[in-house]
DNA sequence: TAAATGTATAATGTCGACATTATGCCAGCG
DNA sequence: CGCTGGCATAATGTCGACATTATACATTTA
């Protein structure tokens, strides 16, 4: 594979990330700098920077003087990540709950129904894409840059699990209802309740994803 | 300055961090890789890794093809950071509230009183150290690794502001009382109240720190 | 005089090579 | 037969140099 141009680091990150999505890199695998360098036809310097970035994202683990390994997510870590996501998103929505107008709510509702549709038709990629858009919309009214930042960091990690399991975790109607439920509470402007609800949603999801992982 | 041994990156991070604490690196300053390399007598490779880490922590900002700059914290970012910290610590304590035993509470109380003492005597460094220990103790019963991780990331950033202003933000008795208040609620096992209280504490502190910054 | 353009400088991005260290294998010994 | 220790291999950590790009300054032109 030949890369075109524009700071190699980002290309390398994407390359590895895709590899993880396609399961060419499996949990626990060692990542060899020199192999990547040969594969991509570049030197080790930008490779190392990319690896360091992925370590910071939690997708790789780094052992000094030894190397980088694809992170092994324990069930507990998976649950912790979902719980943390719930805490952040719960706060984000609660904090900006009064900034949702009718249009926003309508858009969210449309998305929830589309999700049901895609889920029923087995369009996994479309389902995941719109699921992400839904949560982006939820975050769009959160003005706390730090909370948004942390959530983005988490997303990178969770999206991999998401990608593997999420479409199978809930039944189509369940997906729709769970999201509609949240929209309703936002409409009512109940910030306390929406925060609890989102937290619980992610706690449930975390446990179900762990269940799915166990079956692997 | 000559560094001894053991992966240079960490030394460089500490070196820059100290420089920021001592205000030798000021907000907006450009960090030149080659200068650091000369100063520390090492090559640019480990320097670059350290800089990338500091970017990740939010202490530096990075502009591609241009360089790294000491981050300029806007008032809003400062407040956001404190709010985020409050959300995380509030959750952490609430989540592990039942794991505090009598000894823990006693230790916390001792620390709160020591803080008052140090504050009165103007021992700023001791005050800050014990303040950090207090919050570490609060986090010690949180089992969510992800929440702990985010908090550590934030700490690096907030500690700099802490270091500059925190000792002046509250009166000695106020410091004591604010912390005792939290301990009381933990003792009662009221997870909802303690979460709210900690959040509010950080909201207050954030605003006061911004006030202090403005006076700079 | 002010704006635009070209040029010089110096920084970052990338490279290939060397130094150092972890790991697996094999021989020697108890 | 199992264990210990050294050796070979191959990876990471670090280096110095070159290529590329951003920035400041000088020069030209309207």
Coordinates of C-alpha atoms (C1' of nucleotides) in Angstrom, one line a residue:
Chain A
X1 CA 0.0 0.0 0.0
X2 CA 1.3 3.4 -1.0
X3 CA 0.3 6.5 0.9
X4 CA -0.1 9.8 -0.9
X5 CA 0.8 12.8 1.1
X6 CA 0.0 14.9 4.2
X7 CA 1.7 14.0 7.5
X8 CA 2.0 10.2 7.5
X9 CA 1.1 9.8 11.1
X10 CA -2.7 10.1 10.5
X11 CA -2.6 7.7 7.7
X12 CA -0.9 5.1 9.8
X13 CA -3.4 5.6 12.6
X14 CA -6.2 5.0 10.2
X15 CA -4.4 2.0 8.7
X16 CA -4.0 0.3 12.1
X17 CA -7.5 1.3 13.1
X18 CA -9.0 -0.3 10.0
X19 CA -6.9 -3.4 10.7
X20 CA -8.4 -3.7 14.1
X21 CA -11.9 -3.3 12.7
X22 CA -11.3 -6.0 10.2
X23 CA -9.8 -8.1 12.9
X24 CA -6.5 -8.4 11.1
X25 CA -5.0 -7.1 14.4
X26 CA -6.3 -9.2 17.2
X27 CA -6.3 -8.5 20.9
X28 CA -2.9 -9.2 22.4
X29 CA -1.1 -9.1 19.0
X30 CA 2.3 -7.4 19.0
X31 CA 2.6 -4.5 16.5
X32 CA 6.0 -4.5 14.9
X33 CA 7.2 -1.1 13.9
X34 CA 9.5 -2.4 11.2
X35 CA 6.8 -4.5 9.6
X36 CA 4.5 -1.5 9.3
X37 CA 7.3 0.6 8.0
X38 CA 7.9 -1.9 5.2
X39 CA 4.2 -2.4 4.5
X40 CA 3.6 1.3 4.1
X41 CA 6.9 2.1 2.6
X42 CA 7.9 4.8 5.1
X43 CA 10.4 5.0 7.9
X44 CA 9.7 4.1 11.5
X45 CA 9.5 7.7 12.8
X46 CA 5.9 8.4 11.8
X47 CA 5.0 4.9 12.7
X48 CA 6.2 5.4 16.2
X49 CA 4.2 8.6 16.5
X50 CA 1.0 6.9 15.3
X51 CA 1.5 4.0 17.8
X52 CA 2.1 6.5 20.6
X53 CA -1.2 8.2 19.7
X54 CA -3.1 4.9 19.7
X55 CA -1.6 4.1 23.1
X56 CA -3.0 7.4 24.4
X57 CA -6.4 6.4 23.0
X58 CA -6.3 3.1 24.9
X59 CA -6.4 1.0 21.7
X60 CA -2.8 -0.2 22.2
X61 CA -0.8 -1.0 25.2
X62 CA 2.8 -0.1 25.5
X63 CA 5.5 -1.9 27.4
X64 CA 8.8 0.0 27.6
X65 CA 11.7 -1.7 25.8
X66 CA 9.3 -4.3 24.5
X67 CA 6.8 -2.9 22.2
X68 CA 3.1 -2.1 21.4
X69 CA 0.3 -4.6 21.7
X70 CA -3.3 -4.5 20.7
X71 CA -5.1 -3.8 24.0
X72 CA -6.8 -6.6 25.6
X73 CA -10.1 -5.4 27.0
X74 CA -11.2 -7.3 30.1
X75 CA -14.9 -7.5 30.7
X76 CA -14.5 -5.1 33.6
X77 CA -12.8 -2.5 31.4
X78 CA -15.5 -2.8 28.8
X79 CA -18.1 -2.2 31.4
X80 CA -16.1 0.7 32.9
X81 CA -15.9 2.3 29.5
X82 CA -19.6 2.1 28.9
X83 CA -20.3 3.4 32.4
X84 CA -18.0 6.3 31.9
X85 CA -19.6 7.0 28.6
X86 CA -22.9 7.1 30.3
X87 CA -21.7 9.4 33.0
X88 CA -20.3 11.8 30.4
X89 CA -23.2 11.7 28.0
X90 CA -25.7 11.9 30.8
X91 CA -24.2 15.0 32.0
X92 CA -23.8 16.5 28.6
X93 CA -27.5 16.1 27.7
X94 CA -28.6 17.2 31.1
X95 CA -26.4 20.3 31.0
X96 CA -27.8 21.4 27.6
X97 CA -31.3 20.1 27.9
X98 CA -32.9 23.5 27.5
X99 CA -31.2 24.1 24.2
X100 CA -33.1 21.4 22.3
X101 CA -35.8 23.0 20.2
X102 CA -38.7 21.3 18.3
X103 CA -36.6 20.8 15.2
X104 CA -33.9 19.0 17.1
X105 CA -36.3 16.7 18.8
X106 CA -38.0 15.9 15.5
X107 CA -34.7 15.1 13.9
X108 CA -33.8 12.8 16.8
X109 CA -37.1 11.1 16.5
X110 CA -36.7 10.5 12.8
X111 CA -33.3 9.0 13.5
X112 CA -34.7 6.6 16.1
X113 CA -37.3 5.3 13.7
X114 CA -34.7 5.0 10.9
X115 CA -32.6 2.9 13.3
X116 CA -35.4 0.5 13.8
X117 CA -35.8 0.2 10.1
X118 CA -32.2 -0.4 9.4
X119 CA -32.0 -2.9 12.2
X120 CA -34.9 -4.9 10.8
X121 CA -33.3 -4.9 7.4
X122 CA -30.0 -5.9 8.8
X123 CA -28.2 -2.9 7.4
X124 CA -25.6 -2.9 10.1
X125 CA -23.3 -0.2 8.8
X126 CA -26.2 2.2 8.2
X127 CA -27.5 1.4 11.6
X128 CA -24.2 2.1 13.3
X129 CA -23.7 5.4 11.3
X130 CA -27.0 6.8 12.2
X131 CA -26.6 5.6 15.8
X132 CA -23.4 7.7 15.9
X133 CA -25.2 10.6 14.4
X134 CA -27.9 10.4 17.1
X135 CA -25.4 10.6 19.9
X136 CA -23.5 13.4 18.1
X137 CA -26.8 15.3 18.0
X138 CA -27.2 14.7 21.7
X139 CA -23.8 16.1 22.4
X140 CA -24.2 19.0 20.0
X141 CA -25.8 21.1 22.8
X142 CA -23.2 20.4 25.4
X143 CA -20.9 23.4 25.7
X144 CA -18.4 21.8 28.0
X145 CA -15.4 21.2 25.7
X146 CA -13.6 19.0 28.2
X147 CA -16.6 16.6 28.5
X148 CA -16.9 16.5 24.7
X149 CA -13.2 15.7 24.4
X150 CA -13.2 12.8 26.8
X151 CA -16.3 11.4 25.1
X152 CA -14.5 11.5 21.7
X153 CA -11.6 9.7 23.2
X154 CA -13.9 7.0 24.5
X155 CA -15.8 6.8 21.3
X156 CA -12.7 5.7 19.4
X157 CA -12.4 2.7 21.8
X158 CA -16.0 1.9 22.1
X159 CA -16.7 2.1 18.4
X160 CA -14.7 -1.0 17.9
X161 CA -16.9 -3.0 20.2
X162 CA -19.9 -1.2 18.9
X163 CA -19.0 -2.2 15.4
X164 CA -18.7 -5.9 16.4
X165 CA -21.7 -6.3 18.6
X166 CA -24.0 -3.4 19.0
X167 CA -26.2 -4.2 16.1
X168 CA -27.0 -7.6 17.7
X169 CA -27.4 -6.4 21.3
X170 CA -30.9 -5.1 21.0
X171 CA -34.0 -6.1 19.0
X172 CA -35.0 -3.5 16.4
X173 CA -38.1 -2.2 18.4
X174 CA -36.0 -2.1 21.5
X175 CA -33.5 0.1 19.8
X176 CA -36.3 2.5 18.7
X177 CA -38.0 2.5 22.1
X178 CA -34.9 3.1 24.1
X179 CA -34.1 6.1 22.0
X180 CA -37.6 7.5 22.0
X181 CA -37.7 7.2 25.7
X182 CA -34.7 9.5 26.0
X183 CA -36.2 12.0 23.5
X184 CA -39.4 12.1 25.6
X185 CA -37.5 13.0 28.8
X186 CA -35.6 15.7 26.9
X187 CA -38.9 17.1 25.7
X188 CA -40.1 17.3 29.2
X189 CA -36.9 19.1 30.2
X190 CA -36.2 16.8 33.2
X191 CA -32.5 17.0 33.5
X192 CA -32.2 14.8 36.5
X193 CA -34.2 12.0 35.0
X194 CA -32.5 12.2 31.6
X195 CA -29.1 11.9 33.2
X196 CA -30.1 8.8 35.2
X197 CA -31.7 7.3 32.1
X198 CA -28.7 7.7 29.9
X199 CA -26.4 6.3 32.6
X200 CA -28.6 3.2 32.9
X201 CA -28.8 2.8 29.2
X202 CA -25.1 2.6 29.0
X203 CA -24.8 0.3 32.0
X204 CA -27.3 -2.1 30.3
X205 CA -25.5 -1.9 27.0
X206 CA -22.1 -2.5 28.6
X207 CA -23.3 -5.7 30.2
X208 CA -24.9 -6.9 27.0
X209 CA -21.7 -6.2 25.0
X210 CA -19.7 -8.2 27.5
X211 CA -22.1 -11.0 27.1
X212 CA -21.6 -11.0 23.4
X213 CA -17.8 -10.8 23.8
X214 CA -17.9 -13.9 26.0
X215 CA -19.6 -15.8 23.2
X216 CA -16.7 -15.0 21.0
Chain B
X1 CA 21.3 19.9 32.7
X2 CA 22.2 16.3 32.2
X3 CA 19.7 13.5 32.5
X4 CA 20.7 10.2 33.9
X5 CA 19.0 7.2 32.4
X6 CA 15.6 5.5 31.9
X7 CA 13.6 6.4 28.8
X8 CA 14.2 10.1 28.3
X9 CA 10.7 10.9 27.4
X10 CA 9.5 11.1 31.0
X11 CA 12.3 13.3 32.0
X12 CA 11.5 15.7 29.3
X13 CA 7.9 15.8 30.2
X14 CA 8.8 16.6 33.8
X15 CA 11.3 19.2 32.7
X16 CA 8.7 21.0 30.6
X17 CA 6.1 20.6 33.3
X18 CA 8.4 22.2 35.9
X19 CA 9.2 24.9 33.5
X20 CA 5.5 25.7 33.2
X21 CA 5.1 25.7 37.0
X22 CA 8.0 28.1 37.4
X23 CA 6.5 30.2 34.6
X24 CA 9.5 30.0 32.5
X25 CA 7.2 28.7 29.7
X26 CA 4.3 31.1 29.4
X27 CA 1.0 30.7 27.8
X28 CA 1.4 31.0 24.0
X29 CA 5.1 30.5 24.0
X30 CA 6.5 28.3 21.2
X31 CA 8.4 25.3 22.3
X32 CA 11.4 24.7 20.1
X33 CA 12.4 21.0 19.8
X34 CA 16.0 21.9 18.9
X35 CA 16.4 24.2 21.9
X36 CA 15.2 21.5 24.3
X37 CA 17.4 19.0 22.6
X38 CA 20.5 21.2 23.2
X39 CA 19.5 22.1 26.7
X40 CA 19.0 18.5 27.7
X41 CA 21.8 17.2 25.6
X42 CA 19.8 14.6 23.7
X43 CA 18.3 14.2 20.3
X44 CA 15.0 15.5 19.0
X45 CA 13.3 12.1 18.9
X46 CA 12.5 11.7 22.6
X47 CA 11.7 15.4 22.8
X48 CA 9.0 15.0 20.1
X49 CA 7.5 12.1 22.0
X50 CA 7.3 14.1 25.2
X51 CA 5.7 17.0 23.4
X52 CA 3.1 14.7 21.8
X53 CA 2.2 13.5 25.3
X54 CA 1.8 17.0 26.6
X55 CA -0.4 17.8 23.7
X56 CA -2.5 14.9 24.7
X57 CA -2.8 16.2 28.2
X58 CA -3.9 19.6 26.9
X59 CA -0.9 21.4 28.3
X60 CA 0.4 22.1 24.8
X61 CA -1.3 22.9 21.6
X62 CA 0.0 21.5 18.3
X63 CA -0.2 23.1 14.9
X64 CA 1.0 20.8 12.1
X65 CA 4.1 21.9 10.3
X66 CA 4.4 24.8 12.7
X67 CA 5.1 23.5 16.2
X68 CA 4.0 23.1 19.7
X69 CA 2.8 26.0 21.9
X70 CA 2.0 26.3 25.5
X71 CA -1.7 26.1 25.7
X72 CA -3.7 29.3 26.3
X73 CA -6.5 28.5 28.7
X74 CA -9.5 30.6 28.1
X75 CA -11.7 31.3 31.2
X76 CA -14.3 29.1 29.6
X77 CA -11.9 26.2 29.3
X78 CA -10.8 26.6 32.9
X79 CA -14.4 26.5 34.0
X80 CA -15.1 23.5 31.8
X81 CA -12.2 21.6 33.2
X82 CA -13.3 22.2 36.8
X83 CA -16.8 21.2 35.9
X84 CA -15.7 18.1 34.2
X85 CA -13.5 17.3 37.2
X86 CA -16.5 17.7 39.4
X87 CA -18.6 15.4 37.3
X88 CA -15.9 12.7 37.4
X89 CA -15.1 13.0 41.1
X90 CA -18.7 13.3 42.0
X91 CA -19.5 10.1 40.3
X92 CA -16.3 8.4 41.6
X93 CA -17.2 9.1 45.2
X94 CA -20.9 8.3 44.8
X95 CA -20.1 5.0 43.1
X96 CA -17.8 3.8 45.9
X97 CA -19.5 5.5 48.8
X98 CA -20.2 2.3 50.7
X99 CA -16.6 1.3 50.7
X100 CA -15.5 4.0 53.0
X101 CA -14.9 2.6 56.5
X102 CA -14.3 4.5 59.8
X103 CA -10.6 4.6 59.3
X104 CA -11.0 6.2 55.9
X105 CA -13.3 8.8 57.2
X106 CA -11.0 9.6 60.1
X107 CA -8.0 9.9 57.8
X108 CA -10.0 12.3 55.6
X109 CA -11.0 14.4 58.6
X110 CA -7.4 14.6 59.8
X111 CA -6.4 15.8 56.4
X112 CA -9.1 18.5 56.3
X113 CA -7.9 19.9 59.6
X114 CA -4.3 19.8 58.5
X115 CA -5.3 21.7 55.5
X116 CA -6.7 24.5 57.6
X117 CA -3.5 24.5 59.6
X118 CA -1.2 24.7 56.6
X119 CA -3.4 27.3 55.0
X120 CA -3.2 29.5 58.1
X121 CA 0.5 29.2 58.3
X122 CA 0.9 29.9 54.7
X123 CA 2.6 26.6 53.8
X124 CA 1.4 26.6 50.3
X125 CA 3.2 23.5 49.1
X126 CA 2.2 21.4 52.0
X127 CA -1.3 22.5 51.6
X128 CA -1.4 21.6 48.0
X129 CA 0.2 18.2 48.6
X130 CA -2.3 17.3 51.3
X131 CA -5.1 18.6 49.1
X132 CA -4.0 16.2 46.4
X133 CA -3.8 13.3 48.9
X134 CA -7.3 14.1 50.1
X135 CA -8.7 13.8 46.6
X136 CA -6.6 10.7 45.9
X137 CA -8.2 9.1 48.9
X138 CA -11.6 10.0 47.6
X139 CA -10.8 8.3 44.4
X140 CA -9.2 5.3 46.0
X141 CA -12.6 3.6 46.3
X142 CA -13.7 4.2 42.8
X143 CA -13.3 1.0 40.8
X144 CA -14.0 2.5 37.4
X145 CA -10.6 2.5 35.7
X146 CA -11.8 4.8 32.9
X147 CA -13.1 7.5 35.2
X148 CA -9.8 7.3 37.2
X149 CA -7.9 7.7 34.0
X150 CA -9.7 10.7 32.8
X151 CA -9.4 12.3 36.2
X152 CA -5.6 11.8 36.1
X153 CA -5.5 13.4 32.7
X154 CA -7.4 16.4 34.0
X155 CA -5.3 16.6 37.1
X156 CA -2.1 17.4 35.2
X157 CA -3.8 20.4 33.7
X158 CA -5.7 21.6 36.7
X159 CA -2.7 21.2 39.0
X160 CA -0.9 24.0 37.3
X161 CA -3.8 26.4 38.0
X162 CA -4.2 24.9 41.4
X163 CA -0.6 25.6 42.1
X164 CA -0.9 29.2 41.1
X165 CA -4.1 30.2 42.8
X166 CA -5.9 27.5 44.8
X167 CA -4.2 28.4 48.1
X168 CA -5.6 31.9 47.8
X169 CA -9.0 31.0 46.7
X170 CA -10.5 30.0 50.0
X171 CA -10.0 31.2 53.5
X172 CA -8.4 28.5 55.8
X173 CA -11.6 27.8 57.7
X174 CA -13.5 27.7 54.5
X175 CA -11.1 25.0 53.1
X176 CA -11.7 22.9 56.2
X177 CA -15.4 23.3 56.3
X178 CA -15.9 22.5 52.6
X179 CA -14.0 19.3 53.0
X180 CA -15.7 18.3 56.3
X181 CA -19.0 18.8 54.7
X182 CA -18.2 16.2 52.0
X183 CA -16.9 13.8 54.7
X184 CA -20.2 14.1 56.5
X185 CA -22.3 13.2 53.5
X186 CA -20.0 10.3 52.8
X187 CA -20.6 9.1 56.3
X188 CA -24.3 9.3 55.9
X189 CA -23.9 7.2 52.7
X190 CA -26.0 9.6 50.6
X191 CA -24.6 9.0 47.2
X192 CA -27.0 11.4 45.4
X193 CA -26.2 14.3 47.7
X194 CA -22.5 13.8 47.7
X195 CA -22.3 13.8 43.9
X196 CA -24.2 17.1 43.7
X197 CA -22.1 18.6 46.5
X198 CA -18.8 17.7 44.8
X199 CA -20.0 19.0 41.5
X200 CA -21.0 22.3 43.1
X201 CA -17.7 22.5 44.9
X202 CA -15.8 22.3 41.6
X203 CA -18.1 24.8 39.9
X204 CA -17.4 27.3 42.7
X205 CA -13.7 26.6 42.6
X206 CA -13.6 27.0 38.8
X207 CA -15.2 30.4 38.9
X208 CA -13.0 31.6 41.7
X209 CA -9.8 30.4 39.9
X210 CA -11.0 32.3 36.8
X211 CA -11.4 35.4 39.0
X212 CA -7.9 35.0 40.2
X213 CA -6.6 34.5 36.7
X214 CA -8.3 37.7 35.5
X215 CA -6.3 39.6 38.1
X216 CA -3.0 38.4 36.6
Chain C
dT1 C1' 3.7 54.9 1.3
dA2 C1' 1.5 50.5 1.1
dA3 C1' 0.8 46.1 -0.9
dA4 C1' 2.7 42.2 -3.2
dT5 C1' 6.3 39.2 -4.3
dG6 C1' 10.6 36.8 -3.9
dT7 C1' 14.1 35.1 -1.0
dA8 C1' 16.6 33.6 3.2
dT9 C1' 16.3 31.5 7.4
dA10 C1' 15.0 28.2 10.6
dA11 C1' 11.8 25.2 12.1
dT12 C1' 9.3 20.7 11.6
dG13 C1' 8.7 16.0 9.1
dT14 C1' 11.1 12.1 7.7
dC15 C1' 14.8 9.1 7.0
dG16 C1' 18.4 5.3 7.7
dA17 C1' 21.7 3.7 10.9
dC18 C1' 23.6 2.6 15.3
dA19 C1' 23.2 1.4 20.4
dT20 C1' 20.8 -0.9 23.7
dT21 C1' 17.8 -4.2 25.6
dA22 C1' 14.4 -8.2 25.7
dT23 C1' 13.6 -12.9 24.3
dG24 C1' 14.3 -17.7 22.9
dC25 C1' 17.5 -21.3 22.3
dC26 C1' 21.2 -24.2 23.5
dA27 C1' 24.8 -25.9 26.2
dG28 C1' 26.6 -27.0 30.6
dC29 C1' 25.9 -28.4 35.2
dG30 C1' 23.7 -30.1 39.3
Chain D
dC1 C1' 15.8 -34.8 33.9
dG2 C1' 15.4 -30.0 35.2
dC3 C1' 17.6 -25.7 36.0
dT4 C1' 20.9 -22.0 35.3
dG5 C1' 23.5 -19.0 32.4
dG6 C1' 25.3 -17.3 28.3
dC7 C1' 24.7 -16.4 23.4
dA8 C1' 22.4 -15.1 19.1
dT9 C1' 18.6 -12.7 17.2
dA10 C1' 15.6 -9.1 16.6
dA11 C1' 13.1 -5.7 18.4
dT12 C1' 13.0 -0.9 20.5
dG13 C1' 15.4 3.6 21.9
dT14 C1' 18.1 7.1 20.2
dC15 C1' 20.8 9.7 17.1
dG16 C1' 22.4 13.0 13.3
dA17 C1' 21.3 14.5 8.8
dC18 C1' 18.4 15.7 5.0
dA19 C1' 13.9 17.3 2.8
dT20 C1' 10.1 20.1 3.1
dT21 C1' 7.5 23.8 4.7
dA22 C1' 6.3 28.1 7.4
dT23 C1' 7.7 32.7 8.6
dA24 C1' 10.1 37.1 8.5
dC25 C1' 12.5 40.4 5.9
dA26 C1' 13.9 42.8 2.0
dT27 C1' 12.8 44.3 -2.6
dT28 C1' 10.0 45.8 -6.1
dT29 C1' 6.0 48.0 -8.0
dA30 C1' 1.7 50.7 -8.2

